[in-house]
């Protein structure tokens, strides 16, 4: 059993990548099993101990919409001693108030590149959602908080099909104009391929968005997440979203719609000699532990391979 | 539901890739369920109808070692009308005799880059296995057959760990010197990462092996198969092995050791505008059909996503 990949760098790739760990928020909000607040707190502590430096902790959204994260007020104070940046998602000013009252210093807003998804997910047009974000971003920054702008459906949309690159660029620029410090480009339904990734990144650069303000967020629905990540790294991207153990996707579901598993990403980055600060064994142990809490195996192939008892 | 990826080419990639489909041989020989000969024959016919042009059909190995393929003599004549190249694996001269007697025109031998795997899989040293292949390759070529040389454990070996690149180059050259027309570089345990892939390909080129005689054969044990494939394409490789539906790997096993799924590969190649001749919908339908015969879902993420009923 080989526990670590061989370290063979490839030319033209970044020396270091920052992993934006989304398992505790994007992962758990899509899991059916209710997870106790204390387990979530231990999860975040374990992720930080495994070396993750940015761990999205929870979402201050109305419990009616995301009941899995209804305990944000109880959870966040339990993370005061975590040695990592702990961004939280806020949908609107009410969510921002709740997050700032608890001392959050990094927030994220969640936009859509398509009208259909904006309508279905935010119950607004894209323009209306940007108007809703405007005071959120402004007030967060006034308070000194760092703001991430998620942009979903950047490649394909289940209702609209292929999403034109210029449309994504337009919403991305609008989010940055509002004051977002960084963007996370989401392939929410996992349909992207490497040429599309590079075309979007190039178009953003041409529109004046520097690569160092862009993160990528790939889903593994069609098994494409890691090759798309490689394409993004080759373009110079150094912020990559991933979910510990592939949380949020179910290995037994006919349609596995989960995030890229952090362990699969770390295996590749370790192999390429790209620094992440993450201890793969500790991270895998954390995902195995969380899988036991959820009562089902991790969909991450690396977690399954490394935790396989001969 | 988007049934096909958007077509966005990336610079520097080949215009066309030949997929060497291994599901009927490498896939089925690793499946626990016994598959009737007629089902295998229908499988190969369906793969050809889906546009695959090279379909490894079976193995003329002693039934004691691979009972799943003990029906090679019965199967091969049922494929006479298949409009595709149908290579078969032969372990030795006895296997070659059986294959040639049935009219096989493409054969493959199966070598190892490491001594430990040669010993365990072939019960020989690497040198002894090459000596065993010598008359097989010579006689096959005398008879006008095309010969493929598989080389397993090209990146890591479960007993020896990392496999030095120069060691792989040495055995690869020896296989070509015996008369093999092409090589298939196998990452048998799925541990490779893109820099390692490119380093091995460059070393082979430097040793005089042209890229057009090299195929790649990646396993998805750690989720790395498709990003490694992308790295190989960027190096100019145009022959990629894959297994329809990811046959040979079990989605429920703790350690998923399967081949790259052909559908996941075709999704990426279609998205990159790289021609394969494969009809993804027909191929997916074939893998769904075979999964029903095997009584378990396909481990291919693309198959699961495309066959998901909303």
XYZ file of C-alpha atoms in Angstrom:
620
model
C 0.000 0.000 0.000
C 1.384 3.371 -1.011
C 0.148 6.008 1.405
C 1.396 9.038 -0.459
C 1.873 9.879 -4.117
C 5.353 10.210 -5.541
C 6.461 13.831 -5.720
C 7.124 14.707 -9.386
C 6.535 18.408 -10.164
C 5.287 19.559 -13.550
C 6.488 22.800 -15.111
C 4.347 25.920 -15.095
C 2.264 25.191 -12.024
C 1.965 27.308 -8.873
C 4.241 26.465 -5.942
C 1.428 26.719 -3.429
C -2.353 26.322 -3.518
C -4.803 27.519 -0.885
C -7.603 25.025 -0.422
C -10.917 26.630 0.511
C -12.518 23.780 2.455
C -16.298 23.748 2.022
C -17.254 20.408 3.612
C -18.680 21.872 6.815
C -20.964 24.249 4.925
C -21.560 23.244 1.293
C -21.035 19.580 2.170
C -23.203 19.273 5.264
C -26.009 21.446 3.880
C -26.497 18.790 1.207
C -26.353 15.774 3.519
C -29.605 14.193 4.596
C -28.357 13.055 7.997
C -28.745 15.638 10.775
C -25.361 16.320 12.337
C -25.217 17.483 15.983
C -23.613 20.881 16.599
C -20.825 19.338 18.708
C -19.926 16.978 15.851
C -19.746 19.903 13.429
C -17.479 21.756 15.860
C -15.195 18.758 16.191
C -15.187 18.384 12.400
C -13.953 21.956 11.905
C -11.336 21.534 14.631
C -10.099 18.342 12.997
C -9.959 19.985 9.557
C -7.825 22.793 10.982
C -5.592 20.282 12.765
C -5.114 18.513 9.405
C -3.660 21.765 8.061
C -6.564 23.408 6.267
C -6.254 27.176 6.617
C -9.611 28.307 5.190
C -12.627 26.392 6.422
C -16.077 27.627 5.493
C -17.871 26.985 8.754
C -21.598 27.454 8.279
C -24.318 29.576 6.723
C -26.430 32.273 8.334
C -29.368 31.543 6.090
C -32.944 31.194 7.323
C -33.379 27.724 8.912
C -36.444 27.195 6.756
C -34.238 27.020 3.663
C -31.263 25.116 5.050
C -32.360 23.251 8.181
C -29.060 21.347 8.274
C -27.261 24.585 9.226
C -29.945 26.034 11.532
C -27.461 25.875 14.419
C -25.072 28.525 13.043
C -25.532 30.706 16.153
C -24.688 27.788 18.424
C -21.823 26.446 16.285
C -19.844 29.580 15.515
C -18.877 30.419 19.149
C -17.575 26.845 19.560
C -14.988 27.602 16.863
C -13.384 30.592 18.592
C -10.128 28.705 19.188
C -9.828 27.271 15.652
C -6.548 28.296 14.032
C -7.924 28.936 10.525
C -9.908 31.528 8.623
C -13.601 30.684 9.041
C -15.744 32.290 6.346
C -19.502 31.990 6.683
C -22.176 32.288 4.029
C -24.707 35.089 4.409
C -27.642 35.416 2.027
C -28.703 38.943 2.949
C -28.373 41.780 5.498
C -30.226 39.830 8.161
C -27.699 36.992 7.806
C -24.842 39.488 7.841
C -26.115 40.993 11.091
C -26.201 37.560 12.691
C -22.689 36.722 11.457
C -21.111 40.051 12.454
C -22.756 39.892 15.900
C -20.817 36.674 16.489
C -17.531 38.172 15.295
C -17.267 36.677 11.806
C -14.439 38.320 9.846
C -14.921 36.574 6.511
C -18.234 36.308 4.752
C -19.443 34.960 1.458
C -22.405 35.788 -0.745
C -23.878 33.356 -3.231
C -24.702 34.653 -6.706
C -25.804 33.013 -9.926
C -24.534 33.430 -13.461
C -27.920 32.457 -14.886
C -31.386 33.962 -14.571
C -33.092 30.598 -14.098
C -30.964 29.555 -11.165
C -31.173 33.062 -9.650
C -34.920 32.799 -9.888
C -35.095 29.292 -8.423
C -32.402 29.630 -5.763
C -32.689 33.305 -4.799
C -36.216 34.078 -5.984
C -34.833 37.121 -7.777
C -33.405 38.180 -11.124
C -29.613 38.344 -11.354
C -29.837 42.148 -11.166
C -32.098 41.986 -8.119
C -29.747 39.581 -6.384
C -26.804 41.896 -7.029
C -28.846 44.765 -5.584
C -29.532 42.610 -2.531
C -25.820 41.857 -2.125
C -24.744 45.484 -2.477
C -25.397 46.606 1.127
C -24.242 43.206 2.438
C -20.847 43.529 0.798
C -20.526 47.238 1.620
C -21.344 46.783 5.296
C -19.150 43.699 5.614
C -16.192 45.576 4.203
C -16.923 48.621 6.363
C -16.618 46.262 9.298
C -13.280 45.013 7.984
C -14.535 41.643 6.800
C -13.146 39.824 3.781
C -15.834 39.058 1.206
C -15.980 36.100 -1.183
C -18.477 36.088 -4.026
C -19.677 32.669 -5.137
C -20.849 32.517 -8.693
C -22.799 29.383 -9.494
C -23.682 27.846 -12.873
C -20.576 29.285 -14.549
C -20.387 26.570 -17.218
C -23.747 24.899 -17.638
C -27.202 25.302 -16.170
C -29.723 22.459 -15.985
C -32.463 24.657 -17.443
C -30.517 26.949 -19.766
C -27.827 24.551 -21.029
C -24.426 25.989 -21.902
C -23.795 29.331 -20.188
C -22.104 31.914 -22.424
C -18.698 33.004 -21.153
C -19.536 36.712 -21.578
C -22.559 36.300 -19.319
C -20.395 34.826 -16.539
C -17.815 37.572 -17.000
C -20.511 40.207 -16.683
C -21.852 38.907 -13.344
C -18.340 38.222 -12.074
C -17.314 41.823 -12.765
C -20.478 43.062 -11.065
C -19.639 41.072 -7.910
C -16.117 42.508 -7.859
C -17.502 46.001 -8.471
C -19.687 45.572 -5.383
C -16.471 45.068 -3.409
C -15.966 41.312 -3.285
C -12.333 40.483 -2.525
C -12.405 37.183 -4.379
C -14.633 35.126 -6.640
C -15.371 31.420 -6.587
C -16.401 30.170 -10.026
C -18.791 27.276 -9.551
C -19.442 24.429 -11.948
C -22.551 23.634 -9.962
C -23.680 20.726 -12.133
C -20.204 19.408 -12.950
C -20.368 19.623 -16.735
C -17.238 21.691 -17.463
C -14.204 20.413 -19.324
C -10.653 21.836 -19.339
C -10.929 23.997 -22.470
C -14.060 25.658 -21.123
C -12.310 26.354 -17.809
C -9.377 27.998 -19.538
C -11.630 29.967 -21.885
C -13.559 31.435 -18.958
C -10.384 32.274 -17.031
C -8.885 33.959 -20.095
C -12.059 35.940 -20.704
C -12.050 37.134 -17.091
C -8.421 38.196 -17.397
C -9.213 40.079 -20.606
C -12.017 41.852 -18.769
C -9.512 43.010 -16.167
C -10.041 40.379 -13.474
C -6.656 39.160 -12.243
C -6.226 35.416 -11.721
C -5.244 35.888 -8.084
C -8.774 37.018 -7.257
C -10.319 33.880 -8.774
C -10.995 30.588 -7.051
C -12.496 27.536 -8.733
C -15.221 25.277 -7.403
C -15.734 22.073 -9.368
C -18.239 19.298 -8.913
C -17.506 15.700 -9.764
C -20.879 14.811 -11.268
C -19.273 13.593 -14.504
C -15.868 12.793 -12.979
C -14.349 15.983 -14.408
C -13.495 17.971 -11.262
C -9.826 17.118 -10.964
C -8.896 17.509 -14.632
C -10.681 20.871 -14.609
C -8.673 21.785 -11.523
C -5.462 20.855 -13.323
C -6.462 23.125 -16.209
C -7.128 25.964 -13.750
C -3.753 25.444 -12.046
C -2.075 25.555 -15.444
C -3.759 28.931 -15.942
C -2.283 30.140 -12.640
C -5.238 29.726 -10.280
C -4.082 29.180 -6.685
C -7.390 28.984 -4.784
C -9.310 25.725 -5.119
C -12.541 24.802 -3.323
C -12.967 21.232 -2.151
C -15.033 19.260 0.320
C -13.435 16.874 2.822
C -14.371 13.325 1.933
C -16.456 14.623 -0.974
C -19.200 15.587 1.496
C -22.381 16.640 -0.195
C -22.322 13.862 -2.746
C -23.702 10.443 -2.057
C -21.851 7.360 -3.346
C -25.123 5.445 -3.555
C -27.122 8.092 -5.385
C -27.637 7.447 -9.058
C -26.472 10.972 -9.722
C -23.433 11.814 -7.626
C -23.486 15.588 -7.541
C -20.855 16.186 -4.906
C -18.013 18.581 -4.629
C -14.493 17.635 -5.536
C -13.158 15.617 -2.576
C -10.357 17.446 -0.767
C -8.377 14.213 -0.458
C -8.460 13.537 -4.223
C -7.259 17.113 -4.747
C -4.497 16.818 -2.141
C -3.308 13.549 -3.682
C -2.776 15.346 -6.994
C -1.242 18.472 -5.441
C 1.090 16.406 -3.235
C 2.135 14.414 -6.296
C 2.843 17.629 -8.174
C 4.917 18.959 -5.280
C 2.471 21.840 -4.776
C 2.344 22.951 -1.160
C -1.002 23.004 0.622
C 0.000 22.531 4.256
C -2.497 19.662 4.468
C -1.611 16.335 6.080
C -3.368 13.807 3.845
C -3.435 11.041 6.453
C -4.961 13.304 9.108
C -7.501 14.648 6.629
C -8.464 11.143 5.501
C -8.885 10.047 9.111
C -11.173 13.047 9.634
C -13.317 12.112 6.642
C -13.520 8.482 7.750
C -14.616 9.706 11.183
C -17.264 11.984 9.627
C -18.458 9.200 7.320
C -19.078 7.088 10.440
C -21.106 9.943 11.931
C -23.135 10.127 8.694
C -23.528 6.365 8.526
C -22.247 5.916 4.991
C -18.891 5.688 3.219
C -17.131 8.692 1.764
C -17.519 9.131 -2.003
C -13.856 10.201 -2.200
C -11.824 7.603 -4.048
C -8.675 8.565 -2.152
C -10.444 8.205 1.196
C -11.738 4.789 0.180
C -8.342 3.626 -1.082
C -6.385 4.917 1.909
C -8.866 3.585 4.472
C -9.156 0.181 2.824
C -8.076 -2.587 5.178
C -6.085 -5.180 3.265
C -30.345 17.862 -17.711
C -27.430 18.468 -20.037
C -26.718 15.304 -22.007
C -23.509 16.413 -23.639
C -20.652 18.673 -22.588
C -20.166 22.018 -24.267
C -17.525 21.862 -26.977
C -14.684 24.246 -26.062
C -11.296 23.136 -27.461
C -8.054 23.832 -25.610
C -4.847 24.678 -27.478
C -2.126 22.099 -27.974
C -4.222 18.940 -27.774
C -4.563 16.230 -30.405
C -7.474 16.484 -32.861
C -8.360 12.827 -32.503
C -7.883 10.146 -29.849
C -8.189 6.405 -30.328
C -9.828 4.781 -27.337
C -8.600 1.267 -26.643
C -11.652 -0.227 -24.946
C -10.693 -2.800 -22.319
C -14.001 -3.435 -20.564
C -14.679 -6.817 -22.154
C -11.267 -8.169 -21.142
C -9.615 -6.176 -18.333
C -12.999 -5.180 -16.952
C -14.781 -8.530 -16.980
C -11.770 -10.488 -15.777
C -11.973 -8.483 -12.549
C -15.714 -8.813 -12.057
C -16.995 -11.402 -9.614
C -20.225 -12.116 -11.482
C -19.979 -14.814 -14.164
C -21.089 -13.383 -17.488
C -22.554 -15.765 -20.119
C -20.692 -15.937 -23.425
C -23.704 -14.604 -25.347
C -23.836 -11.559 -23.091
C -20.140 -10.891 -23.686
C -20.712 -11.167 -27.433
C -23.601 -8.740 -27.292
C -21.495 -6.402 -25.159
C -18.724 -6.265 -27.777
C -21.254 -5.769 -30.578
C -22.855 -2.906 -28.651
C -19.473 -1.296 -27.957
C -18.678 -1.379 -31.665
C -22.104 0.017 -32.509
C -21.403 2.872 -30.078
C -18.392 3.774 -32.209
C -15.459 2.135 -30.437
C -12.907 1.027 -33.016
C -10.526 -1.006 -30.828
C -12.175 -3.411 -28.424
C -10.013 -5.845 -26.489
C -12.208 -8.899 -26.638
C -10.865 -11.573 -24.310
C -7.774 -13.351 -23.047
C -6.368 -16.718 -24.109
C -4.959 -17.385 -20.679
C -5.335 -20.692 -18.828
C -8.857 -20.900 -17.339
C -7.322 -21.776 -13.997
C -5.896 -18.245 -13.719
C -8.774 -16.255 -15.196
C -11.949 -18.334 -14.995
C -14.052 -15.310 -16.014
C -12.559 -15.509 -19.532
C -12.423 -19.300 -19.853
C -14.826 -19.078 -22.800
C -12.424 -17.290 -25.163
C -12.658 -20.122 -27.741
C -16.451 -19.923 -27.713
C -16.632 -16.111 -27.645
C -14.181 -15.124 -30.350
C -16.024 -16.765 -33.288
C -19.209 -14.950 -32.227
C -17.424 -11.657 -32.939
C -16.578 -12.370 -36.596
C -18.979 -9.688 -37.837
C -17.882 -6.977 -35.396
C -16.693 -3.868 -37.250
C -13.741 -3.052 -34.990
C -10.221 -4.211 -34.272
C -10.418 -6.969 -31.656
C -7.114 -7.500 -29.862
C -6.841 -10.431 -27.473
C -4.443 -10.974 -24.611
C -2.102 -13.956 -24.846
C 0.199 -14.889 -21.972
C 2.485 -17.308 -23.848
C 2.933 -19.382 -27.010
C 0.124 -21.757 -26.052
C -2.237 -18.791 -25.805
C -0.932 -17.402 -29.084
C -1.612 -20.725 -30.817
C -5.192 -20.679 -29.571
C -5.701 -17.076 -30.657
C -4.132 -17.463 -34.096
C -6.104 -20.668 -34.734
C -9.266 -18.579 -34.372
C -8.007 -15.873 -36.723
C -6.967 -13.184 -34.247
C -5.027 -10.400 -35.991
C -4.153 -8.268 -32.971
C -2.615 -9.658 -29.839
C -1.321 -8.226 -26.600
C 1.250 -9.417 -24.099
C 1.267 -8.329 -20.475
C 4.610 -7.317 -18.952
C 5.608 -5.766 -15.675
C 7.929 -2.870 -14.916
C 8.739 -4.276 -11.486
C 10.305 -7.535 -10.320
C 7.810 -8.076 -7.515
C 4.761 -7.851 -9.761
C 6.479 -9.972 -12.443
C 7.121 -12.572 -9.791
C 3.600 -12.494 -8.375
C 1.673 -12.122 -11.621
C 3.873 -14.031 -14.075
C 5.868 -16.227 -11.689
C 9.027 -15.048 -13.452
C 11.673 -12.356 -13.264
C 11.228 -9.411 -15.636
C 14.020 -10.843 -17.824
C 12.407 -14.288 -17.854
C 9.050 -12.794 -18.809
C 10.638 -10.890 -21.689
C 12.278 -14.148 -22.825
C 8.853 -15.808 -22.693
C 7.320 -13.016 -24.797
C 10.067 -13.101 -27.435
C 8.765 -16.036 -29.505
C 5.171 -14.926 -28.905
C 5.813 -11.497 -30.400
C 8.025 -12.873 -33.195
C 5.491 -15.497 -34.284
C 2.571 -13.106 -34.003
C 4.318 -10.613 -36.258
C 5.375 -13.321 -38.681
C 1.687 -14.120 -38.978
C 0.959 -10.463 -39.698
C -0.596 -9.689 -36.329
C -0.314 -6.331 -34.607
C 1.237 -6.621 -31.156
C 0.541 -4.455 -28.122
C 2.810 -4.635 -25.091
C 1.179 -3.854 -21.771
C 3.529 -2.608 -19.129
C 2.055 -2.660 -15.646
C 3.193 -0.873 -12.480
C 4.743 1.998 -14.442
C 4.365 4.533 -11.619
C 3.998 2.771 -8.298
C 4.020 -0.804 -7.095
C 2.239 -1.957 -3.931
C 5.323 -3.830 -2.734
C 8.149 -1.695 -4.127
C 6.644 1.787 -3.784
C 7.641 4.412 -6.337
C 8.953 2.873 -9.576
C 11.995 4.680 -11.015
C 11.371 6.160 -14.450
C 14.595 4.668 -15.889
C 13.418 1.184 -14.868
C 10.148 1.636 -16.785
C 12.021 3.011 -19.802
C 14.298 -0.018 -19.793
C 11.467 -2.573 -19.876
C 9.494 -0.458 -22.352
C 12.426 -0.393 -24.748
C 12.881 -4.130 -24.348
C 9.241 -4.748 -25.303
C 9.625 -2.563 -28.400
C 12.886 -4.292 -29.260
C 11.022 -7.624 -29.187
C 8.797 -6.225 -31.923
C 5.800 -4.761 -30.111
C 4.016 -2.227 -32.292
C 2.718 -0.204 -29.381
C 3.015 0.075 -25.628
C 0.344 0.620 -23.023
C 1.778 2.247 -19.896
C -0.255 1.030 -16.955
C -0.753 2.811 -13.647
C -2.027 -0.455 -12.227
C -2.624 0.847 -8.706
C -3.742 4.341 -9.719
C -1.162 6.368 -7.811
C 0.258 8.530 -10.631
C -0.093 12.291 -10.861
C 0.307 14.533 -13.930
C 3.970 15.513 -13.418
C 4.954 11.870 -13.108
C 3.061 11.038 -16.300
C 4.829 13.754 -18.236
C 8.226 12.833 -16.768
C 7.840 9.218 -17.906
C 6.660 10.219 -21.380
C 9.579 12.642 -21.761
C 12.055 10.003 -20.600
C 10.653 7.529 -23.135
C 10.967 10.123 -25.895
C 14.554 10.826 -24.871
C 15.255 7.098 -25.058
C 14.010 7.096 -28.655
C 10.420 5.932 -28.145
C 8.095 8.132 -30.191
C 4.873 9.281 -28.532
C 2.752 7.733 -31.288
C 3.741 4.267 -30.131
C 2.626 4.948 -26.548
C -0.819 4.429 -25.067
C -1.761 5.217 -21.483
C -3.779 3.070 -19.125
C -4.857 4.803 -15.924
C -6.751 3.498 -12.943
C -9.044 5.631 -10.865
C -8.134 4.247 -7.442
C -7.304 7.720 -6.105
C -9.510 9.628 -8.571
C -6.502 10.651 -10.676
C -7.150 8.844 -13.978
C -8.685 11.685 -15.949
C -6.246 14.412 -14.903
C -3.396 12.041 -15.750
C -5.040 11.478 -19.122
C -5.204 15.225 -19.700
C -1.487 15.460 -18.924
C -0.789 12.668 -21.422
C -2.885 14.366 -24.112
C -0.966 17.578 -23.513
C 2.191 15.576 -24.171
C 0.734 14.381 -27.482
C -0.500 10.903 -26.575
C -3.401 9.836 -28.807
C -4.138 6.307 -27.558
C -6.011 6.044 -24.278
C -7.229 2.854 -22.602
C -10.558 2.923 -20.830
C -13.216 0.516 -19.632
C -16.896 0.985 -20.516
C -18.816 1.860 -17.389
C -15.607 1.609 -15.352
C -15.934 -2.193 -15.440
C -13.480 -3.921 -13.180
C -13.960 -1.518 -10.303
C -16.710 -1.920 -7.767
C -18.537 1.172 -6.520
C -19.233 -0.536 -3.191
C -15.727 -1.799 -2.517
C -13.790 0.157 0.065
C -10.947 0.343 -2.421
C -12.175 1.161 -5.905
C -9.415 -0.117 -8.146
C -11.127 0.173 -11.478
C -10.036 1.380 -14.837
C -10.837 4.845 -16.053
C -14.464 4.732 -17.221
C -14.777 5.229 -20.975
C -17.782 7.515 -20.486
C -15.894 9.853 -18.139
C -13.101 9.980 -20.714
C -15.484 10.616 -23.619
C -17.191 13.422 -21.667
C -13.846 15.197 -21.369
C -12.776 14.496 -24.962
C -16.159 15.583 -26.359
C -15.909 18.768 -24.302
C -12.443 19.430 -25.674
C -13.665 18.873 -29.226
C -11.356 15.867 -29.621
C -12.792 13.320 -32.031
C -13.245 9.746 -30.857
C -16.081 8.514 -33.044
C -17.901 7.385 -29.899
C -21.592 8.114 -29.326
C -21.734 8.875 -25.592
C -25.450 8.145 -25.261
C -25.149 4.749 -26.969
C -22.086 3.884 -24.896
C -23.831 4.887 -21.664
C -26.852 2.781 -22.593
C -24.505 -0.160 -23.162
C -22.916 0.274 -19.747
C -26.303 0.574 -18.057
C -27.349 -2.630 -19.810
C -24.156 -4.403 -18.695
C -24.554 -3.111 -15.133
C -27.989 -4.746 -15.083
C -26.419 -8.020 -16.231
C -23.838 -7.711 -13.423
C -26.484 -6.759 -10.891
C -24.821 -3.602 -9.624
C -24.524 0.023 -10.716
C -21.690 1.297 -12.856
C -18.911 3.082 -10.946
C -18.654 5.616 -13.801
C -19.823 9.021 -12.614
C -20.888 9.985 -16.121
C -22.947 6.807 -16.508
C -24.635 7.461 -13.180
C -25.333 11.108 -13.995
C -26.631 10.440 -17.511
C -28.785 7.491 -16.475
C -30.243 9.256 -13.456
C -34.000 9.548 -13.716
C -35.124 12.919 -12.415
